[in-house]
Amino acid sequence: MRKIELREHIIKIASDLFYTNGYNATGINEIIAKADIAKATLYSHFKSKDELCIAYLKSMHTNFMNGLDSFIKSKNEATQQLLGIFDFLRELYFKPGFNGCWATKCIAEIGTASNVISQEIQNQKLNLLTYLKKVIESNLPNNSNAETEKLANAIYLLYESAISESHLHKNDWPIYSAKSIAKQIIPIS
């Protein structure tokens, strides 16, 4: 396996383990065994478990944002695009292995013990919020900056609630409820 492929293989194995079992419950030795690599190989790609966690977070976020963007761009109507994050979340919810938000789970486990990890998670959440603002701007061009920011913040918070609560309750009603509330606050006639 080439070096880049091996790095991606390690990230994939670690991602599956971190997302399914949790960051703290996943040991380096388990990653090494599942990846079928030597300890030296792991450490030649990642200096620490935290560095591997950053790679995991970035991989998950990139995949999520690419999927969300494709999903939203596939919708033709403004309302469908503005509410698309909830429809996308519903699709994610029904995929095998759905286990809530990778970033929220990770920060819940480590708290602020790792400034680098918590900063990465904050950056990812801000990136999602910025993306939502762009979707709103393109669909509601007459909104003021303040209105756009307020609406983006509301949709973001509804999404975060929906992903956490759907995972907690093992049901998709929180996604429906969040989408229903979002419909009431989106100014489209």
PDB file of N, CA and C in Angstrom, residues 16-103:
ATOM      1  N   ASP A  16     -14.026   4.733  11.958  1.00  0.00           N
ATOM      2  CA  ASP A  16     -15.065   3.745  12.276  1.00  0.00           C
ATOM      3  C   ASP A  16     -15.088   3.445  13.776  1.00  0.00           C
ATOM      4  N   LEU A  17     -13.913   3.277  14.358  1.00  0.00           N
ATOM      5  CA  LEU A  17     -13.825   2.955  15.784  1.00  0.00           C
ATOM      6  C   LEU A  17     -14.221   4.141  16.662  1.00  0.00           C
ATOM      7  N   PHE A  18     -13.702   5.328  16.361  1.00  0.00           N
ATOM      8  CA  PHE A  18     -14.039   6.516  17.157  1.00  0.00           C
ATOM      9  C   PHE A  18     -15.539   6.793  17.093  1.00  0.00           C
ATOM     10  N   TYR A  19     -16.119   6.708  15.902  1.00  0.00           N
ATOM     11  CA  TYR A  19     -17.537   7.035  15.732  1.00  0.00           C
ATOM     12  C   TYR A  19     -18.432   5.998  16.408  1.00  0.00           C
ATOM     13  N   THR A  20     -18.056   4.739  16.307  1.00  0.00           N
ATOM     14  CA  THR A  20     -18.879   3.668  16.870  1.00  0.00           C
ATOM     15  C   THR A  20     -18.679   3.510  18.373  1.00  0.00           C
ATOM     16  N   ASN A  21     -17.420   3.466  18.804  1.00  0.00           N
ATOM     17  CA  ASN A  21     -17.117   3.145  20.201  1.00  0.00           C
ATOM     18  C   ASN A  21     -16.817   4.361  21.065  1.00  0.00           C
ATOM     19  N   GLY A  22     -16.440   5.460  20.431  1.00  0.00           N
ATOM     20  CA  GLY A  22     -16.044   6.658  21.164  1.00  0.00           C
ATOM     21  C   GLY A  22     -14.537   6.830  21.143  1.00  0.00           C
ATOM     22  N   TYR A  23     -14.110   8.057  21.296  1.00  0.00           N
ATOM     23  CA  TYR A  23     -12.684   8.389  21.261  1.00  0.00           C
ATOM     24  C   TYR A  23     -11.944   7.766  22.442  1.00  0.00           C
ATOM     25  N   ASN A  24     -12.463   7.980  23.649  1.00  0.00           N
ATOM     26  CA  ASN A  24     -11.774   7.477  24.840  1.00  0.00           C
ATOM     27  C   ASN A  24     -11.783   5.954  24.932  1.00  0.00           C
ATOM     28  N   ALA A  25     -12.827   5.327  24.414  1.00  0.00           N
ATOM     29  CA  ALA A  25     -12.941   3.863  24.493  1.00  0.00           C
ATOM     30  C   ALA A  25     -12.105   3.149  23.436  1.00  0.00           C
ATOM     31  N   THR A  26     -11.563   3.903  22.494  1.00  0.00           N
ATOM     32  CA  THR A  26     -10.759   3.309  21.427  1.00  0.00           C
ATOM     33  C   THR A  26      -9.283   3.510  21.730  1.00  0.00           C
ATOM     34  N   GLY A  27      -8.582   2.421  21.893  1.00  0.00           N
ATOM     35  CA  GLY A  27      -7.155   2.498  22.176  1.00  0.00           C
ATOM     36  C   GLY A  27      -6.316   2.402  20.910  1.00  0.00           C
ATOM     37  N   ILE A  28      -5.107   2.891  21.008  1.00  0.00           N
ATOM     38  CA  ILE A  28      -4.163   2.836  19.888  1.00  0.00           C
ATOM     39  C   ILE A  28      -3.938   1.389  19.451  1.00  0.00           C
ATOM     40  N   ASN A  29      -3.819   0.482  20.400  1.00  0.00           N
ATOM     41  CA  ASN A  29      -3.579  -0.925  20.055  1.00  0.00           C
ATOM     42  C   ASN A  29      -4.739  -1.520  19.260  1.00  0.00           C
ATOM     43  N   GLU A  30      -5.961  -1.094  19.562  1.00  0.00           N
ATOM     44  CA  GLU A  30      -7.120  -1.573  18.806  1.00  0.00           C
ATOM     45  C   GLU A  30      -7.069  -1.056  17.366  1.00  0.00           C
ATOM     46  N   ILE A  31      -6.688   0.192  17.201  1.00  0.00           N
ATOM     47  CA  ILE A  31      -6.561   0.769  15.855  1.00  0.00           C
ATOM     48  C   ILE A  31      -5.489   0.022  15.070  1.00  0.00           C
ATOM     49  N   ILE A  32      -4.359  -0.211  15.711  1.00  0.00           N
ATOM     50  CA  ILE A  32      -3.249  -0.925  15.066  1.00  0.00           C
ATOM     51  C   ILE A  32      -3.689  -2.326  14.634  1.00  0.00           C
ATOM     52  N   ALA A  33      -4.393  -3.027  15.526  1.00  0.00           N
ATOM     53  CA  ALA A  33      -4.847  -4.389  15.211  1.00  0.00           C
ATOM     54  C   ALA A  33      -5.860  -4.394  14.061  1.00  0.00           C
ATOM     55  N   LYS A  34      -6.839  -3.508  14.120  1.00  0.00           N
ATOM     56  CA  LYS A  34      -7.868  -3.465  13.061  1.00  0.00           C
ATOM     57  C   LYS A  34      -7.287  -3.010  11.729  1.00  0.00           C
ATOM     58  N   ALA A  35      -6.315  -2.111  11.779  1.00  0.00           N
ATOM     59  CA  ALA A  35      -5.692  -1.620  10.543  1.00  0.00           C
ATOM     60  C   ALA A  35      -4.655  -2.600  10.017  1.00  0.00           C
ATOM     61  N   ASP A  36      -4.281  -3.560  10.859  1.00  0.00           N
ATOM     62  CA  ASP A  36      -3.276  -4.560  10.499  1.00  0.00           C
ATOM     63  C   ASP A  36      -1.954  -3.894  10.108  1.00  0.00           C
ATOM     64  N   ILE A  37      -1.487  -3.040  11.020  1.00  0.00           N
ATOM     65  CA  ILE A  37      -0.228  -2.321  10.812  1.00  0.00           C
ATOM     66  C   ILE A  37       0.621  -2.426  12.066  1.00  0.00           C
ATOM     67  N   ALA A  38       1.866  -2.046  11.932  1.00  0.00           N
ATOM     68  CA  ALA A  38       2.767  -2.002  13.086  1.00  0.00           C
ATOM     69  C   ALA A  38       2.602  -0.660  13.800  1.00  0.00           C
ATOM     70  N   LYS A  39       2.929  -0.652  15.084  1.00  0.00           N
ATOM     71  CA  LYS A  39       2.844   0.585  15.865  1.00  0.00           C
ATOM     72  C   LYS A  39       3.703   1.679  15.235  1.00  0.00           C
ATOM     73  N   ALA A  40       4.877   1.302  14.755  1.00  0.00           N
ATOM     74  CA  ALA A  40       5.773   2.281  14.125  1.00  0.00           C
ATOM     75  C   ALA A  40       5.138   2.892  12.876  1.00  0.00           C
ATOM     76  N   THR A  41       4.367   2.093  12.163  1.00  0.00           N
ATOM     77  CA  THR A  41       3.681   2.598  10.964  1.00  0.00           C
ATOM     78  C   THR A  41       2.654   3.656  11.347  1.00  0.00           C
ATOM     79  N   LEU A  42       1.885   3.371  12.391  1.00  0.00           N
ATOM     80  CA  LEU A  42       0.898   4.348  12.857  1.00  0.00           C
ATOM     81  C   LEU A  42       1.586   5.657  13.224  1.00  0.00           C
ATOM     82  N   TYR A  43       2.647   5.545  14.014  1.00  0.00           N
ATOM     83  CA  TYR A  43       3.320   6.753  14.496  1.00  0.00           C
ATOM     84  C   TYR A  43       4.156   7.446  13.425  1.00  0.00           C
ATOM     85  N   SER A  44       4.400   6.780  12.309  1.00  0.00           N
ATOM     86  CA  SER A  44       5.074   7.478  11.207  1.00  0.00           C
ATOM     87  C   SER A  44       4.081   8.374  10.460  1.00  0.00           C
ATOM     88  N   HIS A  45       2.788   8.092  10.619  1.00  0.00           N
ATOM     89  CA  HIS A  45       1.741   8.904   9.984  1.00  0.00           C
ATOM     90  C   HIS A  45       1.113   9.904  10.947  1.00  0.00           C
ATOM     91  N   PHE A  46       1.024   9.535  12.215  1.00  0.00           N
ATOM     92  CA  PHE A  46       0.384  10.381  13.224  1.00  0.00           C
ATOM     93  C   PHE A  46       1.234  10.368  14.487  1.00  0.00           C
ATOM     94  N   LYS A  47       1.590  11.540  14.962  1.00  0.00           N
ATOM     95  CA  LYS A  47       2.475  11.632  16.133  1.00  0.00           C
ATOM     96  C   LYS A  47       1.777  11.240  17.434  1.00  0.00           C
ATOM     97  N   SER A  48       0.437  11.355  17.447  1.00  0.00           N
ATOM     98  CA  SER A  48      -0.310  11.084  18.676  1.00  0.00           C
ATOM     99  C   SER A  48      -1.743  10.675  18.339  1.00  0.00           C
ATOM    100  N   LYS A  49      -2.443  10.199  19.350  1.00  0.00           N
ATOM    101  CA  LYS A  49      -3.856   9.862  19.177  1.00  0.00           C
ATOM    102  C   LYS A  49      -4.653  11.131  18.868  1.00  0.00           C
ATOM    103  N   ASP A  50      -4.273  12.245  19.489  1.00  0.00           N
ATOM    104  CA  ASP A  50      -4.947  13.517  19.206  1.00  0.00           C
ATOM    105  C   ASP A  50      -4.792  13.915  17.741  1.00  0.00           C
ATOM    106  N   GLU A  51      -3.613  13.717  17.189  1.00  0.00           N
ATOM    107  CA  GLU A  51      -3.389  14.043  15.779  1.00  0.00           C
ATOM    108  C   GLU A  51      -4.246  13.148  14.882  1.00  0.00           C
ATOM    109  N   LEU A  52      -4.380  11.895  15.249  1.00  0.00           N
ATOM    110  CA  LEU A  52      -5.249  10.979  14.512  1.00  0.00           C
ATOM    111  C   LEU A  52      -6.711  11.414  14.656  1.00  0.00           C
ATOM    112  N   CYS A  53      -7.078  11.889  15.823  1.00  0.00           N
ATOM    113  CA  CYS A  53      -8.436  12.380  16.051  1.00  0.00           C
ATOM    114  C   CYS A  53      -8.729  13.587  15.156  1.00  0.00           C
ATOM    115  N   ILE A  54      -7.780  14.480  15.006  1.00  0.00           N
ATOM    116  CA  ILE A  54      -7.952  15.643  14.123  1.00  0.00           C
ATOM    117  C   ILE A  54      -8.191  15.163  12.690  1.00  0.00           C
ATOM    118  N   ALA A  55      -7.427  14.179  12.247  1.00  0.00           N
ATOM    119  CA  ALA A  55      -7.608  13.634  10.895  1.00  0.00           C
ATOM    120  C   ALA A  55      -9.002  13.018  10.753  1.00  0.00           C
ATOM    121  N   TYR A  56      -9.443  12.304  11.787  1.00  0.00           N
ATOM    122  CA  TYR A  56     -10.796  11.726  11.811  1.00  0.00           C
ATOM    123  C   TYR A  56     -11.852  12.815  11.696  1.00  0.00           C
ATOM    124  N   LEU A  57     -11.733  13.849  12.523  1.00  0.00           N
ATOM    125  CA  LEU A  57     -12.707  14.941  12.506  1.00  0.00           C
ATOM    126  C   LEU A  57     -12.755  15.618  11.139  1.00  0.00           C
ATOM    127  N   LYS A  58     -11.585  15.871  10.566  1.00  0.00           N
ATOM    128  CA  LYS A  58     -11.526  16.523   9.249  1.00  0.00           C
ATOM    129  C   LYS A  58     -12.145  15.640   8.173  1.00  0.00           C
ATOM    130  N   SER A  59     -11.867  14.358   8.224  1.00  0.00           N
ATOM    131  CA  SER A  59     -12.420  13.427   7.243  1.00  0.00           C
ATOM    132  C   SER A  59     -13.948  13.377   7.333  1.00  0.00           C
ATOM    133  N   MET A  60     -14.457  13.258   8.542  1.00  0.00           N
ATOM    134  CA  MET A  60     -15.906  13.199   8.740  1.00  0.00           C
ATOM    135  C   MET A  60     -16.569  14.497   8.275  1.00  0.00           C
ATOM    136  N   HIS A  61     -15.958  15.619   8.626  1.00  0.00           N
ATOM    137  CA  HIS A  61     -16.537  16.918   8.263  1.00  0.00           C
ATOM    138  C   HIS A  61     -16.526  17.119   6.749  1.00  0.00           C
ATOM    139  N   THR A  62     -15.422  16.783   6.114  1.00  0.00           N
ATOM    140  CA  THR A  62     -15.329  16.928   4.657  1.00  0.00           C
ATOM    141  C   THR A  62     -16.389  16.078   3.968  1.00  0.00           C
ATOM    142  N   ASN A  63     -16.523  14.831   4.388  1.00  0.00           N
ATOM    143  CA  ASN A  63     -17.533  13.947   3.793  1.00  0.00           C
ATOM    144  C   ASN A  63     -18.945  14.486   4.019  1.00  0.00           C
ATOM    145  N   PHE A  64     -19.196  14.969   5.232  1.00  0.00           N
ATOM    146  CA  PHE A  64     -20.514  15.519   5.552  1.00  0.00           C
ATOM    147  C   PHE A  64     -20.814  16.752   4.700  1.00  0.00           C
ATOM    148  N   MET A  65     -19.885  17.695   4.658  1.00  0.00           N
ATOM    149  CA  MET A  65     -20.122  18.942   3.921  1.00  0.00           C
ATOM    150  C   MET A  65     -20.272  18.688   2.423  1.00  0.00           C
ATOM    151  N   ASN A  66     -19.470  17.786   1.875  1.00  0.00           N
ATOM    152  CA  ASN A  66     -19.604  17.449   0.450  1.00  0.00           C
ATOM    153  C   ASN A  66     -20.968  16.830   0.162  1.00  0.00           C
ATOM    154  N   GLY A  67     -21.390  15.925   1.038  1.00  0.00           N
ATOM    155  CA  GLY A  67     -22.698  15.292   0.873  1.00  0.00           C
ATOM    156  C   GLY A  67     -23.839  16.290   1.017  1.00  0.00           C
ATOM    157  N   LEU A  68     -23.748  17.157   2.019  1.00  0.00           N
ATOM    158  CA  LEU A  68     -24.779  18.172   2.241  1.00  0.00           C
ATOM    159  C   LEU A  68     -24.865  19.126   1.058  1.00  0.00           C
ATOM    160  N   ASP A  69     -23.722  19.583   0.585  1.00  0.00           N
ATOM    161  CA  ASP A  69     -23.696  20.522  -0.536  1.00  0.00           C
ATOM    162  C   ASP A  69     -24.309  19.893  -1.791  1.00  0.00           C
ATOM    163  N   SER A  70     -23.947  18.663  -2.082  1.00  0.00           N
ATOM    164  CA  SER A  70     -24.524  17.967  -3.246  1.00  0.00           C
ATOM    165  C   SER A  70     -26.029  17.811  -3.093  1.00  0.00           C
ATOM    166  N   PHE A  71     -26.456  17.453  -1.895  1.00  0.00           N
ATOM    167  CA  PHE A  71     -27.881  17.257  -1.623  1.00  0.00           C
ATOM    168  C   PHE A  71     -28.647  18.561  -1.826  1.00  0.00           C
ATOM    169  N   ILE A  72     -28.158  19.636  -1.240  1.00  0.00           N
ATOM    170  CA  ILE A  72     -28.851  20.924  -1.337  1.00  0.00           C
ATOM    171  C   ILE A  72     -28.850  21.441  -2.773  1.00  0.00           C
ATOM    172  N   LYS A  73     -27.738  21.287  -3.473  1.00  0.00           N
ATOM    173  CA  LYS A  73     -27.673  21.749  -4.868  1.00  0.00           C
ATOM    174  C   LYS A  73     -28.583  20.942  -5.787  1.00  0.00           C
ATOM    175  N   SER A  74     -28.967  19.746  -5.366  1.00  0.00           N
ATOM    176  CA  SER A  74     -29.866  18.929  -6.193  1.00  0.00           C
ATOM    177  C   SER A  74     -31.319  19.397  -6.093  1.00  0.00           C
ATOM    178  N   LYS A  75     -31.589  20.291  -5.166  1.00  0.00           N
ATOM    179  CA  LYS A  75     -32.947  20.815  -4.971  1.00  0.00           C
ATOM    180  C   LYS A  75     -33.114  22.092  -5.786  1.00  0.00           C
ATOM    181  N   ASN A  76     -34.265  22.224  -6.448  1.00  0.00           N
ATOM    182  CA  ASN A  76     -34.497  23.365  -7.329  1.00  0.00           C
ATOM    183  C   ASN A  76     -35.209  24.529  -6.659  1.00  0.00           C
ATOM    184  N   GLU A  77     -36.036  24.245  -5.689  1.00  0.00           N
ATOM    185  CA  GLU A  77     -36.821  25.296  -5.048  1.00  0.00           C
ATOM    186  C   GLU A  77     -36.100  25.841  -3.824  1.00  0.00           C
ATOM    187  N   ALA A  78     -36.309  27.136  -3.581  1.00  0.00           N
ATOM    188  CA  ALA A  78     -35.660  27.805  -2.447  1.00  0.00           C
ATOM    189  C   ALA A  78     -36.008  27.133  -1.122  1.00  0.00           C
ATOM    190  N   THR A  79     -37.289  26.827  -0.927  1.00  0.00           N
ATOM    191  CA  THR A  79     -37.707  26.200   0.332  1.00  0.00           C
ATOM    192  C   THR A  79     -37.013  24.860   0.532  1.00  0.00           C
ATOM    193  N   GLN A  80     -36.905  24.081  -0.536  1.00  0.00           N
ATOM    194  CA  GLN A  80     -36.230  22.780  -0.441  1.00  0.00           C
ATOM    195  C   GLN A  80     -34.759  22.959  -0.076  1.00  0.00           C
ATOM    196  N   GLN A  81     -34.122  23.974  -0.624  1.00  0.00           N
ATOM    197  CA  GLN A  81     -32.716  24.209  -0.292  1.00  0.00           C
ATOM    198  C   GLN A  81     -32.568  24.687   1.148  1.00  0.00           C
ATOM    199  N   LEU A  82     -33.459  25.589   1.565  1.00  0.00           N
ATOM    200  CA  LEU A  82     -33.368  26.133   2.919  1.00  0.00           C
ATOM    201  C   LEU A  82     -33.660  25.083   3.991  1.00  0.00           C
ATOM    202  N   LEU A  83     -34.502  24.129   3.670  1.00  0.00           N
ATOM    203  CA  LEU A  83     -34.835  23.055   4.614  1.00  0.00           C
ATOM    204  C   LEU A  83     -34.041  21.781   4.341  1.00  0.00           C
ATOM    205  N   GLY A  84     -33.187  21.831   3.337  1.00  0.00           N
ATOM    206  CA  GLY A  84     -32.456  20.650   2.891  1.00  0.00           C
ATOM    207  C   GLY A  84     -31.603  19.986   3.947  1.00  0.00           C
ATOM    208  N   ILE A  85     -31.080  20.754   4.890  1.00  0.00           N
ATOM    209  CA  ILE A  85     -30.219  20.159   5.921  1.00  0.00           C
ATOM    210  C   ILE A  85     -30.997  19.132   6.743  1.00  0.00           C
ATOM    211  N   PHE A  86     -32.290  19.357   6.935  1.00  0.00           N
ATOM    212  CA  PHE A  86     -33.101  18.418   7.717  1.00  0.00           C
ATOM    213  C   PHE A  86     -33.423  17.156   6.914  1.00  0.00           C
ATOM    214  N   ASP A  87     -33.678  17.336   5.627  1.00  0.00           N
ATOM    215  CA  ASP A  87     -33.917  16.169   4.767  1.00  0.00           C
ATOM    216  C   ASP A  87     -32.643  15.337   4.622  1.00  0.00           C
ATOM    217  N   PHE A  88     -31.512  16.030   4.528  1.00  0.00           N
ATOM    218  CA  PHE A  88     -30.223  15.336   4.451  1.00  0.00           C
ATOM    219  C   PHE A  88     -29.962  14.576   5.751  1.00  0.00           C
ATOM    220  N   LEU A  89     -30.242  15.214   6.879  1.00  0.00           N
ATOM    221  CA  LEU A  89     -30.059  14.557   8.175  1.00  0.00           C
ATOM    222  C   LEU A  89     -30.955  13.324   8.279  1.00  0.00           C
ATOM    223  N   ARG A  90     -32.159  13.416   7.783  1.00  0.00           N
ATOM    224  CA  ARG A  90     -33.058  12.256   7.839  1.00  0.00           C
ATOM    225  C   ARG A  90     -32.469  11.090   7.044  1.00  0.00           C
ATOM    226  N   GLU A  91     -31.881  11.381   5.887  1.00  0.00           N
ATOM    227  CA  GLU A  91     -31.223  10.319   5.113  1.00  0.00           C
ATOM    228  C   GLU A  91     -30.061   9.717   5.901  1.00  0.00           C
ATOM    229  N   LEU A  92     -29.276  10.575   6.550  1.00  0.00           N
ATOM    230  CA  LEU A  92     -28.158  10.072   7.367  1.00  0.00           C
ATOM    231  C   LEU A  92     -28.671   9.207   8.512  1.00  0.00           C
ATOM    232  N   TYR A  93     -29.756   9.647   9.133  1.00  0.00           N
ATOM    233  CA  TYR A  93     -30.321   8.921  10.266  1.00  0.00           C
ATOM    234  C   TYR A  93     -30.663   7.479   9.895  1.00  0.00           C
ATOM    235  N   PHE A  94     -31.158   7.275   8.691  1.00  0.00           N
ATOM    236  CA  PHE A  94     -31.580   5.935   8.281  1.00  0.00           C
ATOM    237  C   PHE A  94     -30.454   5.093   7.686  1.00  0.00           C
ATOM    238  N   LYS A  95     -29.259   5.650   7.593  1.00  0.00           N
ATOM    239  CA  LYS A  95     -28.124   4.840   7.131  1.00  0.00           C
ATOM    240  C   LYS A  95     -27.669   3.933   8.269  1.00  0.00           C
ATOM    241  N   PRO A  96     -27.283   2.701   7.948  1.00  0.00           N
ATOM    242  CA  PRO A  96     -26.779   1.804   8.999  1.00  0.00           C
ATOM    243  C   PRO A  96     -25.582   2.435   9.715  1.00  0.00           C
ATOM    244  N   GLY A  97     -25.572   2.315  11.012  1.00  0.00           N
ATOM    245  CA  GLY A  97     -24.447   2.810  11.792  1.00  0.00           C
ATOM    246  C   GLY A  97     -24.561   4.258  12.230  1.00  0.00           C
ATOM    247  N   PHE A  98     -25.716   4.917  11.958  1.00  0.00           N
ATOM    248  CA  PHE A  98     -25.877   6.303  12.406  1.00  0.00           C
ATOM    249  C   PHE A  98     -25.680   6.357  13.911  1.00  0.00           C
ATOM    250  N   ASN A  99     -24.818   7.264  14.343  1.00  0.00           N
ATOM    251  CA  ASN A  99     -24.473   7.340  15.756  1.00  0.00           C
ATOM    252  C   ASN A  99     -24.387   8.787  16.226  1.00  0.00           C
ATOM    253  N   GLY A 100     -25.174   9.652  15.612  1.00  0.00           N
ATOM    254  CA  GLY A 100     -25.177  11.052  16.017  1.00  0.00           C
ATOM    255  C   GLY A 100     -24.050  11.843  15.377  1.00  0.00           C
ATOM    256  N   CYS A 101     -23.775  12.985  15.955  1.00  0.00           N
ATOM    257  CA  CYS A 101     -22.744  13.881  15.432  1.00  0.00           C
ATOM    258  C   CYS A 101     -21.372  13.486  15.956  1.00  0.00           C
ATOM    259  N   TRP A 102     -20.459  13.204  15.050  1.00  0.00           N
ATOM    260  CA  TRP A 102     -19.096  12.797  15.409  1.00  0.00           C
ATOM    261  C   TRP A 102     -18.408  13.862  16.256  1.00  0.00           C
ATOM    262  N   ALA A 103     -18.603  15.119  15.910  1.00  0.00           N
ATOM    263  CA  ALA A 103     -17.909  16.208  16.603  1.00  0.00           C
ATOM    264  C   ALA A 103     -18.463  16.411  18.008  1.00  0.00           C
TER     265      ALA A 103
END
